[in-house]
PDB file of N, CA and C in Angstrom:
ATOM      1  N   MET A   1      14.062 -13.466 -11.559  1.00 51.00           N
ATOM      2  CA  MET A   1      14.125 -13.728 -10.185  1.00 51.00           C
ATOM      3  C   MET A   1      12.620 -12.274 -10.455  1.00 51.00           C
ATOM      4  N   ALA A   2      13.125 -11.424 -11.175  1.00 60.00           N
ATOM      5  CA  ALA A   2      12.116  -9.791 -11.276  1.00 60.00           C
ATOM      6  C   ALA A   2      10.732 -10.220 -12.170  1.00 60.00           C
ATOM      7  N   SER A   3      11.290 -10.959 -12.955  1.00 69.00           N
ATOM      8  CA  SER A   3       9.624 -11.883 -13.761  1.00 69.00           C
ATOM      9  C   SER A   3       8.547 -11.924 -13.137  1.00 69.00           C
ATOM     10  N   THR A   4       9.199 -13.082 -11.475  1.00 76.00           N
ATOM     11  CA  THR A   4       8.489 -13.901 -10.624  1.00 76.00           C
ATOM     12  C   THR A   4       8.717 -12.934  -9.790  1.00 76.00           C
ATOM     13  N   GLN A   5       8.957 -12.038  -9.542  1.00 71.00           N
ATOM     14  CA  GLN A   5       8.654 -11.079  -8.361  1.00 71.00           C
ATOM     15  C   GLN A   5       7.698 -10.220  -8.882  1.00 71.00           C
ATOM     16  N   SER A   6       7.746  -9.728 -10.423  1.00 80.00           N
ATOM     17  CA  SER A   6       6.655  -9.020 -10.993  1.00 80.00           C
ATOM     18  C   SER A   6       4.930  -9.308 -11.173  1.00 80.00           C
ATOM     19  N   THR A   7       5.015 -11.045 -11.709  1.00 86.00           N
ATOM     20  CA  THR A   7       4.065 -11.615 -11.552  1.00 86.00           C
ATOM     21  C   THR A   7       3.755 -11.466 -10.203  1.00 86.00           C
ATOM     22  N   HIS A   8       4.046 -11.619  -9.226  1.00 85.00           N
ATOM     23  CA  HIS A   8       3.598 -11.874  -7.899  1.00 85.00           C
ATOM     24  C   HIS A   8       2.885 -10.910  -7.428  1.00 85.00           C
ATOM     25  N   ILE A   9       3.270  -9.550  -7.774  1.00 89.00           N
ATOM     26  CA  ILE A   9       2.693  -8.152  -7.495  1.00 89.00           C
ATOM     27  C   ILE A   9       1.512  -8.106  -8.137  1.00 89.00           C
ATOM     28  N   GLU A  10       1.870  -8.374  -9.471  1.00 91.00           N
ATOM     29  CA  GLU A  10      -0.056  -8.435 -10.241  1.00 91.00           C
ATOM     30  C   GLU A  10      -0.750  -9.347  -9.882  1.00 91.00           C
ATOM     31  N   GLU A  11       0.245 -10.315  -9.018  1.00 92.00           N
ATOM     32  CA  GLU A  11      -1.267 -11.383  -8.737  1.00 92.00           C
ATOM     33  C   GLU A  11      -1.915 -10.475  -7.562  1.00 92.00           C
ATOM     34  N   LYS A  12      -1.244 -10.031  -6.390  1.00 91.00           N
ATOM     35  CA  LYS A  12      -1.465  -9.637  -5.702  1.00 91.00           C
ATOM     36  C   LYS A  12      -2.416  -8.298  -5.443  1.00 91.00           C
ATOM     37  N   LEU A  13      -1.786  -7.556  -6.819  1.00 93.00           N
ATOM     38  CA  LEU A  13      -2.929  -6.122  -7.254  1.00 93.00           C
ATOM     39  C   LEU A  13      -4.237  -6.236  -7.823  1.00 93.00           C
ATOM     40  N   GLU A  14      -4.316  -7.536  -8.995  1.00 94.00           N
ATOM     41  CA  GLU A  14      -5.583  -7.757  -8.781  1.00 94.00           C
ATOM     42  C   GLU A  14      -6.424  -8.329  -7.263  1.00 94.00           C
ATOM     43  N   ALA A  15      -6.074  -9.255  -6.498  1.00 92.00           N
ATOM     44  CA  ALA A  15      -6.721  -9.646  -5.392  1.00 92.00           C
ATOM     45  C   ALA A  15      -7.300  -9.067  -4.593  1.00 92.00           C
ATOM     46  N   PHE A  16      -5.856  -7.705  -4.895  1.00 93.00           N
ATOM     47  CA  PHE A  16      -6.733  -6.264  -3.362  1.00 93.00           C
ATOM     48  C   PHE A  16      -7.627  -5.685  -4.314  1.00 93.00           C
ATOM     49  N   GLY A  17      -7.976  -5.905  -5.694  1.00 94.00           N
ATOM     50  CA  GLY A  17      -8.792  -4.744  -6.632  1.00 94.00           C
ATOM     51  C   GLY A  17     -10.719  -6.216  -5.485  1.00 94.00           C
ATOM     52  N   THR A  18      -9.979  -7.416  -5.551  1.00 94.00           N
ATOM     53  CA  THR A  18     -11.520  -7.957  -5.565  1.00 94.00           C
ATOM     54  C   THR A  18     -11.625  -7.703  -3.819  1.00 94.00           C
ATOM     55  N   GLN A  19     -10.473  -7.107  -2.809  1.00 93.00           N
ATOM     56  CA  GLN A  19     -10.798  -6.916  -1.512  1.00 93.00           C
ATOM     57  C   GLN A  19     -11.421  -5.806  -1.771  1.00 93.00           C
ATOM     58  N   CYS A  20     -11.442  -4.434  -2.694  1.00 95.00           N
ATOM     59  CA  CYS A  20     -11.770  -3.508  -2.489  1.00 95.00           C
ATOM     60  C   CYS A  20     -12.853  -3.061  -2.662  1.00 95.00           C
ATOM     61  N   LYS A  21     -13.743  -3.964  -3.969  1.00 95.00           N
ATOM     62  CA  LYS A  21     -14.548  -4.578  -4.903  1.00 95.00           C
ATOM     63  C   LYS A  21     -15.527  -4.854  -3.281  1.00 95.00           C
ATOM     64  N   GLU A  22     -15.150  -5.622  -2.855  1.00 95.00           N
ATOM     65  CA  GLU A  22     -15.357  -6.080  -1.918  1.00 95.00           C
ATOM     66  C   GLU A  22     -15.717  -5.208  -0.632  1.00 95.00           C
ATOM     67  N   ALA A  23     -15.167  -4.461  -0.281  1.00 95.00           N
ATOM     68  CA  ALA A  23     -15.721  -3.821   0.825  1.00 95.00           C
ATOM     69  C   ALA A  23     -16.506  -2.376   0.326  1.00 95.00           C
ATOM     70  N   GLY A  24     -16.190  -2.423  -1.102  1.00 96.00           N
ATOM     71  CA  GLY A  24     -17.699  -1.481  -1.586  1.00 96.00           C
ATOM     72  C   GLY A  24     -16.564   0.170  -1.854  1.00 96.00           C
ATOM     73  N   LEU A  25     -15.316  -0.558  -1.668  1.00 96.00           N
ATOM     74  CA  LEU A  25     -14.353   1.112  -2.635  1.00 96.00           C
ATOM     75  C   LEU A  25     -14.130   0.672  -3.790  1.00 96.00           C
ATOM     76  N   LYS A  26     -13.739   1.875  -4.482  1.00 94.00           N
ATOM     77  CA  LYS A  26     -13.645   1.802  -6.158  1.00 94.00           C
ATOM     78  C   LYS A  26     -11.601   1.644  -6.045  1.00 94.00           C
ATOM     79  N   MET A  27     -11.547   0.823  -7.052  1.00 93.00           N
ATOM     80  CA  MET A  27      -9.495   0.715  -8.012  1.00 93.00           C
ATOM     81  C   MET A  27      -9.284   2.181  -7.987  1.00 93.00           C
ATOM     82  N   THR A  28      -9.039   3.135  -7.028  1.00 95.00           N
ATOM     83  CA  THR A  28      -8.595   4.189  -8.049  1.00 95.00           C
ATOM     84  C   THR A  28      -7.036   4.466  -8.351  1.00 95.00           C
ATOM     85  N   PRO A  29      -6.317   5.121  -9.349  1.00 95.00           N
ATOM     86  CA  PRO A  29      -4.954   5.481 -10.237  1.00 95.00           C
ATOM     87  C   PRO A  29      -3.901   5.197  -8.429  1.00 95.00           C
ATOM     88  N   GLN A  30      -4.651   6.053  -7.579  1.00 96.00           N
ATOM     89  CA  GLN A  30      -3.715   6.365  -6.415  1.00 96.00           C
ATOM     90  C   GLN A  30      -3.419   4.996  -5.665  1.00 96.00           C
ATOM     91  N   ARG A  31      -4.679   4.741  -5.178  1.00 96.00           N
ATOM     92  CA  ARG A  31      -5.114   3.712  -3.747  1.00 96.00           C
ATOM     93  C   ARG A  31      -3.928   2.359  -4.386  1.00 96.00           C
ATOM     94  N   SER A  32      -3.701   2.138  -5.513  1.00 96.00           N
ATOM     95  CA  SER A  32      -3.196   1.217  -6.410  1.00 96.00           C
ATOM     96  C   SER A  32      -1.615   1.131  -6.657  1.00 96.00           C
ATOM     97  N   ALA A  33      -1.258   2.928  -6.626  1.00 97.00           N
ATOM     98  CA  ALA A  33       0.115   3.581  -5.813  1.00 97.00           C
ATOM     99  C   ALA A  33       0.583   2.528  -5.115  1.00 97.00           C
ATOM    100  N   ILE A  34      -0.030   3.184  -4.043  1.00 97.00           N
ATOM    101  CA  ILE A  34      -0.064   3.082  -2.748  1.00 97.00           C
ATOM    102  C   ILE A  34       0.412   1.682  -2.209  1.00 97.00           C
ATOM    103  N   TYR A  35      -0.424   0.678  -2.992  1.00 96.00           N
ATOM    104  CA  TYR A  35      -0.463  -0.774  -2.145  1.00 96.00           C
ATOM    105  C   TYR A  35       0.528  -0.910  -2.969  1.00 96.00           C
ATOM    106  N   ARG A  36       0.744  -0.380  -4.438  1.00 96.00           N
ATOM    107  CA  ARG A  36       2.155  -1.009  -5.099  1.00 96.00           C
ATOM    108  C   ARG A  36       3.293  -0.695  -4.640  1.00 96.00           C
ATOM    109  N   PHE A  37       2.868   0.626  -3.815  1.00 96.00           N
ATOM    110  CA  PHE A  37       4.281   0.750  -2.986  1.00 96.00           C
ATOM    111  C   PHE A  37       4.892  -0.150  -1.870  1.00 96.00           C
ATOM    112  N   LEU A  38       3.694  -0.305  -1.546  1.00 95.00           N
ATOM    113  CA  LEU A  38       3.905  -1.739   0.090  1.00 95.00           C
ATOM    114  C   LEU A  38       4.196  -2.488  -0.822  1.00 95.00           C
ATOM    115  N   LEU A  39       3.738  -3.099  -1.793  1.00 93.00           N
ATOM    116  CA  LEU A  39       4.086  -4.345  -1.940  1.00 93.00           C
ATOM    117  C   LEU A  39       5.465  -4.722  -2.601  1.00 93.00           C
ATOM    118  N   GLN A  40       6.254  -3.634  -2.849  1.00 92.00           N
ATOM    119  CA  GLN A  40       7.476  -3.296  -3.633  1.00 92.00           C
ATOM    120  C   GLN A  40       8.599  -3.317  -2.841  1.00 92.00           C
ATOM    121  N   THR A  41       8.316  -2.449  -1.275  1.00 92.00           N
ATOM    122  CA  THR A  41       8.480  -1.784  -0.685  1.00 92.00           C
ATOM    123  C   THR A  41       9.610  -3.190   0.485  1.00 92.00           C
ATOM    124  N   LYS A  42      11.656  -3.605   0.876  1.00 88.00           N
ATOM    125  CA  LYS A  42      11.015  -4.856   0.949  1.00 88.00           C
ATOM    126  C   LYS A  42      11.478  -3.783   2.457  1.00 88.00           C
ATOM    127  N   GLU A  43      11.120  -2.739   3.228  1.00 89.00           N
ATOM    128  CA  GLU A  43      11.447  -1.854   4.436  1.00 89.00           C
ATOM    129  C   GLU A  43       9.429  -1.677   4.904  1.00 89.00           C
ATOM    130  N   HIS A  44       8.982  -1.762   5.698  1.00 91.00           N
ATOM    131  CA  HIS A  44       8.170  -0.938   6.656  1.00 91.00           C
ATOM    132  C   HIS A  44       7.767   0.393   7.067  1.00 91.00           C
ATOM    133  N   PRO A  45       7.643   0.910   5.275  1.00 93.00           N
ATOM    134  CA  PRO A  45       7.651   2.320   5.442  1.00 93.00           C
ATOM    135  C   PRO A  45       6.578   3.612   6.762  1.00 93.00           C
ATOM    136  N   SER A  46       6.885   4.086   6.473  1.00 93.00           N
ATOM    137  CA  SER A  46       6.282   5.018   7.369  1.00 93.00           C
ATOM    138  C   SER A  46       5.082   5.964   6.225  1.00 93.00           C
ATOM    139  N   ALA A  47       3.584   6.382   6.696  1.00 94.00           N
ATOM    140  CA  ALA A  47       2.785   7.007   5.536  1.00 94.00           C
ATOM    141  C   ALA A  47       3.797   8.325   4.538  1.00 94.00           C
ATOM    142  N   ASP A  48       4.644   8.768   5.399  1.00 95.00           N
ATOM    143  CA  ASP A  48       6.051   9.980   4.806  1.00 95.00           C
ATOM    144  C   ASP A  48       6.419   9.315   3.685  1.00 95.00           C
ATOM    145  N   THR A  49       7.226   7.969   4.374  1.00 96.00           N
ATOM    146  CA  THR A  49       7.516   7.603   3.349  1.00 96.00           C
ATOM    147  C   THR A  49       6.695   7.297   2.106  1.00 96.00           C
ATOM    148  N   VAL A  50       5.951   6.537   2.328  1.00 97.00           N
ATOM    149  CA  VAL A  50       4.849   6.249   1.532  1.00 97.00           C
ATOM    150  C   VAL A  50       4.681   7.406   0.174  1.00 97.00           C
ATOM    151  N   PHE A  51       4.438   8.756   1.019  1.00 98.00           N
ATOM    152  CA  PHE A  51       3.381   9.540   0.178  1.00 98.00           C
ATOM    153  C   PHE A  51       5.087  10.319  -0.137  1.00 98.00           C
ATOM    154  N   ARG A  52       6.036  10.168   0.206  1.00 98.00           N
ATOM    155  CA  ARG A  52       7.271  10.588  -0.763  1.00 98.00           C
ATOM    156  C   ARG A  52       7.193   9.983  -2.191  1.00 98.00           C
ATOM    157  N   ASN A  53       7.603   8.401  -1.760  1.00 98.00           N
ATOM    158  CA  ASN A  53       7.460   7.671  -3.626  1.00 98.00           C
ATOM    159  C   ASN A  53       6.061   8.681  -4.206  1.00 98.00           C
ATOM    160  N   VAL A  54       5.242   7.911  -3.798  1.00 98.00           N
ATOM    161  CA  VAL A  54       3.639   7.904  -4.200  1.00 98.00           C
ATOM    162  C   VAL A  54       3.444   9.406  -5.701  1.00 98.00           C
ATOM    163  N   ARG A  55       4.398  10.300  -4.774  1.00 98.00           N
ATOM    164  CA  ARG A  55       3.872  11.757  -4.810  1.00 98.00           C
ATOM    165  C   ARG A  55       4.784  11.887  -6.285  1.00 98.00           C
ATOM    166  N   LEU A  56       5.692  11.239  -6.212  1.00 97.00           N
ATOM    167  CA  LEU A  56       6.957  11.022  -7.564  1.00 97.00           C
ATOM    168  C   LEU A  56       5.268  10.961  -8.958  1.00 97.00           C
ATOM    169  N   THR A  57       4.425   9.598  -8.889  1.00 96.00           N
ATOM    170  CA  THR A  57       3.822   9.277  -9.622  1.00 96.00           C
ATOM    171  C   THR A  57       2.562  10.420  -9.722  1.00 96.00           C
ATOM    172  N   PHE A  58       2.323  10.547  -8.167  1.00 97.00           N
ATOM    173  CA  PHE A  58       0.473  11.784  -8.073  1.00 97.00           C
ATOM    174  C   PHE A  58       1.181  12.817  -7.782  1.00 97.00           C
ATOM    175  N   PRO A  59       1.328  13.991  -8.383  1.00 97.00           N
ATOM    176  CA  PRO A  59       1.791  15.303  -7.877  1.00 97.00           C
ATOM    177  C   PRO A  59       1.851  15.674  -6.907  1.00 97.00           C
ATOM    178  N   ASN A  60       0.186  15.250  -7.721  1.00 97.00           N
ATOM    179  CA  ASN A  60      -1.084  15.922  -6.310  1.00 97.00           C
ATOM    180  C   ASN A  60      -2.002  15.595  -5.369  1.00 97.00           C
ATOM    181  N   ILE A  61      -1.235  14.454  -5.025  1.00 98.00           N
ATOM    182  CA  ILE A  61      -1.893  13.655  -4.198  1.00 98.00           C
ATOM    183  C   ILE A  61      -1.223  14.142  -2.205  1.00 98.00           C
ATOM    184  N   SER A  62      -2.056  14.382  -1.835  1.00 98.00           N
ATOM    185  CA  SER A  62      -1.576  14.407  -0.286  1.00 98.00           C
ATOM    186  C   SER A  62      -1.162  13.540   0.600  1.00 98.00           C
ATOM    187  N   LEU A  63      -0.761  14.154   1.542  1.00 97.00           N
ATOM    188  CA  LEU A  63       0.093  13.349   2.523  1.00 97.00           C
ATOM    189  C   LEU A  63      -1.758  12.725   3.777  1.00 97.00           C
ATOM    190  N   ASP A  64      -2.308  13.377   3.478  1.00 97.00           N
ATOM    191  CA  ASP A  64      -3.749  13.275   4.267  1.00 97.00           C
ATOM    192  C   ASP A  64      -4.255  11.612   3.753  1.00 97.00           C
ATOM    193  N   THR A  65      -4.360  12.309   1.866  1.00 97.00           N
ATOM    194  CA  THR A  65      -4.951  10.969   1.145  1.00 97.00           C
ATOM    195  C   THR A  65      -3.995   9.842   1.691  1.00 97.00           C
ATOM    196  N   VAL A  66      -2.837   9.680   1.329  1.00 98.00           N
ATOM    197  CA  VAL A  66      -1.786   8.484   1.840  1.00 98.00           C
ATOM    198  C   VAL A  66      -2.101   7.963   2.878  1.00 98.00           C
ATOM    199  N   ASN A  67      -2.484   8.818   4.203  1.00 96.00           N
ATOM    200  CA  ASN A  67      -2.679   8.078   5.477  1.00 96.00           C
ATOM    201  C   ASN A  67      -4.554   7.447   5.496  1.00 96.00           C
ATOM    202  N   ARG A  68      -4.875   8.454   4.736  1.00 96.00           N
ATOM    203  CA  ARG A  68      -6.516   7.561   5.195  1.00 96.00           C
ATOM    204  C   ARG A  68      -6.363   6.446   4.447  1.00 96.00           C
ATOM    205  N   THR A  69      -5.919   6.085   2.863  1.00 97.00           N
ATOM    206  CA  THR A  69      -5.601   5.003   1.963  1.00 97.00           C
ATOM    207  C   THR A  69      -4.784   4.082   3.168  1.00 97.00           C
ATOM    208  N   LEU A  70      -3.882   4.211   3.920  1.00 96.00           N
ATOM    209  CA  LEU A  70      -3.177   3.637   4.166  1.00 96.00           C
ATOM    210  C   LEU A  70      -4.394   2.835   5.778  1.00 96.00           C
ATOM    211  N   LEU A  71      -4.926   3.440   6.576  1.00 95.00           N
ATOM    212  CA  LEU A  71      -5.329   3.595   7.246  1.00 95.00           C
ATOM    213  C   LEU A  71      -6.525   2.351   6.550  1.00 95.00           C
ATOM    214  N   THR A  72      -7.383   2.205   5.496  1.00 96.00           N
ATOM    215  CA  THR A  72      -8.607   1.891   4.853  1.00 96.00           C
ATOM    216  C   THR A  72      -7.774   0.616   3.993  1.00 96.00           C
ATOM    217  N   LEU A  73      -6.587   0.453   3.682  1.00 95.00           N
ATOM    218  CA  LEU A  73      -5.886  -0.841   3.366  1.00 95.00           C
ATOM    219  C   LEU A  73      -5.795  -1.704   4.727  1.00 95.00           C
ATOM    220  N   ASN A  74      -5.208  -1.456   5.756  1.00 94.00           N
ATOM    221  CA  ASN A  74      -5.183  -1.961   7.174  1.00 94.00           C
ATOM    222  C   ASN A  74      -6.762  -1.818   7.718  1.00 94.00           C
ATOM    223  N   ARG A  75      -7.505  -1.445   7.728  1.00 94.00           N
ATOM    224  CA  ARG A  75      -9.062  -2.364   7.644  1.00 94.00           C
ATOM    225  C   ARG A  75      -9.346  -3.199   6.758  1.00 94.00           C
ATOM    226  N   ILE A  76      -9.457  -3.316   5.425  1.00 94.00           N
ATOM    227  CA  ILE A  76      -9.521  -4.166   5.304  1.00 94.00           C
ATOM    228  C   ILE A  76      -8.809  -5.157   4.465  1.00 94.00           C
ATOM    229  N   GLY A  77      -8.066  -5.793   5.751  1.00 92.00           N
ATOM    230  CA  GLY A  77      -6.354  -6.446   5.389  1.00 92.00           C
ATOM    231  C   GLY A  77      -5.549  -6.423   4.418  1.00 92.00           C
ATOM    232  N   ALA A  78      -5.777  -5.868   3.860  1.00 93.00           N
ATOM    233  CA  ALA A  78      -4.580  -5.778   2.496  1.00 93.00           C
ATOM    234  C   ALA A  78      -3.319  -5.280   2.839  1.00 93.00           C
ATOM    235  N   ALA A  79      -3.287  -4.405   4.591  1.00 92.00           N
ATOM    236  CA  ALA A  79      -2.009  -3.937   4.740  1.00 92.00           C
ATOM    237  C   ALA A  79      -2.210  -3.965   6.443  1.00 92.00           C
ATOM    238  N   PHE A  80      -0.844  -3.749   6.896  1.00 91.00           N
ATOM    239  CA  PHE A  80      -0.945  -4.184   8.291  1.00 91.00           C
ATOM    240  C   PHE A  80      -0.006  -2.811   8.528  1.00 91.00           C
ATOM    241  N   VAL A  81      -0.251  -3.128  10.394  1.00 89.00           N
ATOM    242  CA  VAL A  81       0.277  -1.994  11.242  1.00 89.00           C
ATOM    243  C   VAL A  81       1.604  -2.691  11.199  1.00 89.00           C
ATOM    244  N   VAL A  82       2.643  -2.570  11.558  1.00 86.00           N
ATOM    245  CA  VAL A  82       4.435  -2.979  12.325  1.00 86.00           C
ATOM    246  C   VAL A  82       4.232  -2.389  13.052  1.00 86.00           C
ATOM    247  N   GLU A  83       4.662  -3.212  14.088  1.00 79.00           N
ATOM    248  CA  GLU A  83       5.345  -1.855  15.592  1.00 79.00           C
ATOM    249  C   GLU A  83       6.394  -1.663  15.067  1.00 79.00           C
ATOM    250  N   GLY A  84       6.681  -0.613  16.086  1.00 73.00           N
ATOM    251  CA  GLY A  84       8.193  -0.479  15.932  1.00 73.00           C
ATOM    252  C   GLY A  84       8.729   0.630  16.852  1.00 73.00           C
ATOM    253  N   THR A  85       9.875   1.218  16.366  1.00 71.00           N
ATOM    254  CA  THR A  85       9.715   2.205  17.651  1.00 71.00           C
ATOM    255  C   THR A  85       9.599   3.454  17.247  1.00 71.00           C
ATOM    256  N   GLY A  86       9.226   4.792  17.986  1.00 74.00           N
ATOM    257  CA  GLY A  86       9.479   6.074  17.878  1.00 74.00           C
ATOM    258  C   GLY A  86       7.110   5.995  17.662  1.00 74.00           C
ATOM    259  N   ASP A  87       6.051   6.997  16.978  1.00 76.00           N
ATOM    260  CA  ASP A  87       5.346   7.821  16.870  1.00 76.00           C
ATOM    261  C   ASP A  87       4.839   6.915  15.874  1.00 76.00           C
ATOM    262  N   ALA A  88       5.621   7.301  14.754  1.00 77.00           N
ATOM    263  CA  ALA A  88       4.810   6.883  13.534  1.00 77.00           C
ATOM    264  C   ALA A  88       4.648   5.319  12.789  1.00 77.00           C
ATOM    265  N   LYS A  89       3.212   5.293  11.927  1.00 83.00           N
ATOM    266  CA  LYS A  89       2.998   4.403  12.255  1.00 83.00           C
ATOM    267  C   LYS A  89       3.706   3.513  10.992  1.00 83.00           C
ATOM    268  N   ARG A  90       4.284   2.512  11.008  1.00 83.00           N
ATOM    269  CA  ARG A  90       4.534   1.919  10.102  1.00 83.00           C
ATOM    270  C   ARG A  90       3.796   0.836   9.012  1.00 83.00           C
ATOM    271  N   PHE A  91       4.117   0.117   7.675  1.00 86.00           N
ATOM    272  CA  PHE A  91       3.187  -0.020   7.378  1.00 86.00           C
ATOM    273  C   PHE A  91       3.458  -1.592   6.353  1.00 86.00           C
ATOM    274  N   ASP A  92       2.762  -2.219   6.256  1.00 83.00           N
ATOM    275  CA  ASP A  92       3.434  -3.784   5.385  1.00 83.00           C
ATOM    276  C   ASP A  92       2.836  -4.650   4.785  1.00 83.00           C
ATOM    277  N   ALA A  93       2.097  -4.636   3.364  1.00 84.00           N
ATOM    278  CA  ALA A  93       2.204  -5.627   2.677  1.00 84.00           C
ATOM    279  C   ALA A  93       2.348  -6.960   2.623  1.00 84.00           C
ATOM    280  N   ASN A  94       3.388  -7.345   2.717  1.00 73.00           N
ATOM    281  CA  ASN A  94       4.175  -8.427   2.660  1.00 73.00           C
ATOM    282  C   ASN A  94       4.613  -8.982   3.853  1.00 73.00           C
ATOM    283  N   LEU A  95       3.457  -9.466   4.745  1.00 59.00           N
ATOM    284  CA  LEU A  95       3.471 -10.315   6.247  1.00 59.00           C
ATOM    285  C   LEU A  95       3.987 -11.959   5.420  1.00 59.00           C
ATOM    286  N   ASP A  96       3.492 -11.819   4.458  1.00 61.00           N
ATOM    287  CA  ASP A  96       3.125 -13.560   4.467  1.00 61.00           C
ATOM    288  C   ASP A  96       4.515 -14.281   3.126  1.00 61.00           C
ATOM    289  N   ASP A  97       5.968 -12.684   3.416  1.00 51.00           N
ATOM    290  CA  ASP A  97       6.876 -12.909   3.048  1.00 51.00           C
ATOM    291  C   ASP A  97       8.464 -13.183   3.513  1.00 51.00           C
TER     292      ASP A  97
END
């Protein structure tokens, strides 16, 4: 199961690289890490949750960078804003699962 999930994530990351290229965006390590986290989580994380997790790998990343990246992912169709309660936007890259 873990191998299948890992393969699925790698396939999604490859497709994401193509989406970025088609949108005129570079596939940066930070952008890739943010998208990977969205693919791996079973929740609909807020930008703050994504920030806290991605910061473990990229300690110099800012919350603003995470916010802007999530909005960019939404704009190119790689991630979606999930409606919920409260003010915080929540994101998901797994709407087909």
